[in-house]
């Protein structure tokens, strides 16, 4: 199976682990309800926590600034198919891809607060596709990866990518709080099953020294033959100073056996102390030269946390500074947290960088914003957001892309987990300029729906494109967290070997977030006939060819405080 011959965006996600009964607490935009759900609050490990300050400061709960209407069809572009419920943090990370080679995408969900191997040891669960409709418990997982001891946060990031080039998607799981952080790779194939431990992994990458958080974000780096890995380490020290952060690129031929950061082909370090570079990472061909570019988000970079996103060629080698990056995109205003999520958006005739700035005040306090901009250095203050939420929404906490409106153009899927008193929502922003459509909303305050979002190749078995939405902190009494798989009416034309893109890419483009391949055919179609007046394509570089494989990674969505 040569998945790259049909490069495609892949979103990832859904399903879980942690043997707790399910009852997802999500409600579709049209009112379809799923059972109740809940989650424990943040983990006891203080190094990585979700920011839990009041997201609704200055905000309102009446959605007066959030447009939720139809887009000219009989219903929303995405509708719930299945909800997988589990224990605390189910849906904190999500991914998808064909691990067993049956031609249908499988779904993987991280549960970093799972306690099976110890308090917050964490776990990841893989459910083989096609995923059955209705409510499912994480105990139904075909493969479960467990941590080794408490406090490791195994499953903090998960995705599927073919790192050994055998045509099967490989399962990648991170554990950023095990020592200085670890990333595990389990080779896919029909024999992959049961409960796995890190000692069963085919490749184990250990972080460096000094209390780092290697593996907070991980993304595949697609290229001909096999995928490499890009790993974020936002607490890494270096020439930039303490917690400047870093990202490490591992080439495909290195991904075997026991490895350390010393085995990386390229290390790119943050510009200054406290930047937290590597908070999110993604990869894809931005300049059309046939080789991948690495995108690194640094949510705390710049004046008072304006944030930044950088792009560097994967062909660089050695130890480099992001101060020398080929592309640097600065946050528009202090406190925007630009780079909290990053991706490569290919489609509508061009390749662009997707940047989420969830605490931007574009449309009111912490409304959040998502940008789709040309790969050229500058300030996001010079670009119009592709989408901004209502006050308090924190839109752009996570975001991805793909054609879910079936018009051959790349739409956006944006998570706003703090909307409506943290009930959360996931919204489609159609590329044709029609009104945004809320496709999934949290049922109760604290659900955090939209914490993770992804578009993926067929995981339902109907031959169509799907999406996934994580709702990891559903804290309704006596219920559990969940992830929801939504289905579209758009035919999935790409090979589903890799299928996870929690962050911006084009649907028929290869992607990476937390999540990797989905559809190149769509990117190709969009490149051949880009729509005039497309609000997303107007932000894309007109002169950039839509050539080689593009990738977008949706990566870690947790707000980590230090």
Short mmCIF file of N, CA, C and O in Angstrom, two decimals, residues 345 348 352 370-373 384-387 407 409-412 429-436 531-540:
data_model
loop_
_atom_site.label_atom_id
_atom_site.label_comp_id
_atom_site.label_asym_id
_atom_site.label_seq_id
_atom_site.Cartn_x
_atom_site.Cartn_y
_atom_site.Cartn_z
N UNK A 345 -1.76 24.00 6.30
CA UNK A 345 -3.04 24.00 5.60
C UNK A 345 -2.78 23.98 4.11
O UNK A 345 -2.24 24.92 3.55
N UNK A 348 -7.27 24.76 -1.63
CA UNK A 348 -7.77 26.00 -2.21
C UNK A 348 -6.66 26.68 -3.01
O UNK A 348 -6.57 27.90 -3.08
N UNK A 352 -0.47 26.96 3.32
CA UNK A 352 -0.42 28.04 4.30
C UNK A 352 -0.13 27.47 5.68
O UNK A 352 -0.21 26.26 5.90
N UNK A 370 -8.30 32.05 14.82
CA UNK A 370 -7.56 31.11 13.99
C UNK A 370 -7.14 31.82 12.72
O UNK A 370 -7.96 32.47 12.06
N UNK A 371 -5.86 31.70 12.38
CA UNK A 371 -5.31 32.34 11.20
C UNK A 371 -4.87 31.28 10.19
O UNK A 371 -4.34 30.23 10.57
N UNK A 372 -5.07 31.55 8.92
CA UNK A 372 -4.54 30.74 7.84
C UNK A 372 -3.77 31.70 6.95
O UNK A 372 -4.37 32.50 6.22
N UNK A 373 -2.44 31.68 7.04
CA UNK A 373 -1.63 32.74 6.44
C UNK A 373 -0.51 32.17 5.57
O UNK A 373 -0.07 31.04 5.76
N UNK A 384 -6.14 39.04 8.62
CA UNK A 384 -7.47 38.90 9.20
C UNK A 384 -7.65 37.45 9.64
O UNK A 384 -7.30 36.53 8.90
N UNK A 385 -8.20 37.22 10.83
CA UNK A 385 -8.44 35.84 11.26
C UNK A 385 -9.43 35.14 10.32
O UNK A 385 -10.36 35.77 9.81
N UNK A 386 -9.21 33.87 10.10
CA UNK A 386 -10.18 33.08 9.34
C UNK A 386 -11.42 32.84 10.19
O UNK A 386 -12.51 32.62 9.66
N UNK A 387 -11.25 32.89 11.52
CA UNK A 387 -12.38 32.71 12.42
C UNK A 387 -12.04 33.28 13.79
O UNK A 387 -10.90 33.17 14.24
N UNK A 407 -17.59 20.50 -1.35
CA UNK A 407 -17.47 21.37 -2.52
C UNK A 407 -16.06 21.38 -3.09
O UNK A 407 -15.74 22.20 -3.96
N UNK A 409 -13.34 22.22 -1.57
CA UNK A 409 -12.47 23.21 -0.97
C UNK A 409 -12.25 22.90 0.51
O UNK A 409 -13.05 22.22 1.13
N UNK A 410 -11.18 23.43 1.03
CA UNK A 410 -10.76 23.09 2.38
C UNK A 410 -11.44 23.96 3.43
O UNK A 410 -11.19 25.17 3.49
N UNK A 411 -12.27 23.35 4.25
CA UNK A 411 -12.96 24.05 5.33
C UNK A 411 -12.11 23.96 6.60
O UNK A 411 -11.16 23.19 6.68
N UNK A 412 -12.48 24.74 7.60
CA UNK A 412 -11.83 24.66 8.91
C UNK A 412 -12.77 24.01 9.92
O UNK A 412 -13.98 24.22 9.88
N UNK A 429 -16.07 26.12 9.64
CA UNK A 429 -16.05 27.39 8.91
C UNK A 429 -15.91 27.04 7.44
O UNK A 429 -14.82 26.70 6.96
N UNK A 430 -17.00 27.09 6.67
CA UNK A 430 -16.96 26.68 5.26
C UNK A 430 -16.04 27.56 4.44
O UNK A 430 -15.97 28.78 4.63
N UNK A 431 -15.32 26.96 3.50
CA UNK A 431 -14.40 27.70 2.65
C UNK A 431 -15.13 28.60 1.67
O UNK A 431 -14.54 29.53 1.12
N UNK A 432 -16.43 28.36 1.44
CA UNK A 432 -17.16 29.17 0.47
C UNK A 432 -17.64 30.50 1.04
O UNK A 432 -18.28 31.29 0.34
N UNK A 433 -17.32 30.76 2.31
CA UNK A 433 -17.69 32.04 2.89
C UNK A 433 -19.05 32.07 3.56
O UNK A 433 -19.45 33.10 4.10
N UNK A 434 -19.77 30.95 3.54
CA UNK A 434 -21.06 30.91 4.21
C UNK A 434 -20.86 30.89 5.73
O UNK A 434 -19.75 30.75 6.22
N UNK A 435 -21.95 31.03 6.46
CA UNK A 435 -21.87 31.19 7.91
C UNK A 435 -21.29 29.96 8.60
O UNK A 435 -21.50 28.82 8.16
N UNK A 436 -20.53 30.17 9.67
CA UNK A 436 -20.03 29.04 10.47
C UNK A 436 -21.16 28.16 10.96
O UNK A 436 -22.28 28.65 11.22
N UNK A 531 -11.63 28.13 -5.57
CA UNK A 531 -12.83 28.96 -5.66
C UNK A 531 -12.51 30.42 -5.49
O UNK A 531 -11.80 30.81 -4.59
N UNK A 532 -13.07 31.23 -6.34
CA UNK A 532 -12.90 32.66 -6.19
C UNK A 532 -13.70 33.13 -5.00
O UNK A 532 -14.80 32.67 -4.74
N UNK A 533 -13.15 34.07 -4.28
CA UNK A 533 -13.88 34.60 -3.13
C UNK A 533 -13.80 33.72 -1.91
O UNK A 533 -14.46 33.97 -0.92
N UNK A 534 -13.01 32.66 -1.99
CA UNK A 534 -12.85 31.76 -0.86
C UNK A 534 -12.15 32.51 0.28
O UNK A 534 -11.03 32.95 0.12
N UNK A 535 -12.81 32.67 1.43
CA UNK A 535 -12.21 33.46 2.50
C UNK A 535 -10.93 32.86 3.06
O UNK A 535 -10.13 33.56 3.64
N UNK A 536 -10.74 31.57 2.89
CA UNK A 536 -9.50 30.97 3.37
C UNK A 536 -8.41 31.12 2.34
O UNK A 536 -7.27 31.43 2.66
N UNK A 537 -8.76 30.92 1.07
CA UNK A 537 -7.72 31.00 0.04
C UNK A 537 -7.21 32.42 -0.12
O UNK A 537 -6.10 32.63 -0.58
N UNK A 538 -7.99 33.41 0.24
CA UNK A 538 -7.52 34.78 0.12
C UNK A 538 -6.37 35.04 1.08
O UNK A 538 -5.60 35.97 0.88
N UNK A 539 -6.24 34.22 2.11
CA UNK A 539 -5.14 34.39 3.05
C UNK A 539 -3.93 33.59 2.63
O UNK A 539 -2.87 33.68 3.23
N UNK A 540 -4.09 32.75 1.60
CA UNK A 540 -3.01 31.88 1.19
C UNK A 540 -2.15 32.55 0.14
O UNK A 540 -2.61 33.39 -0.60
#
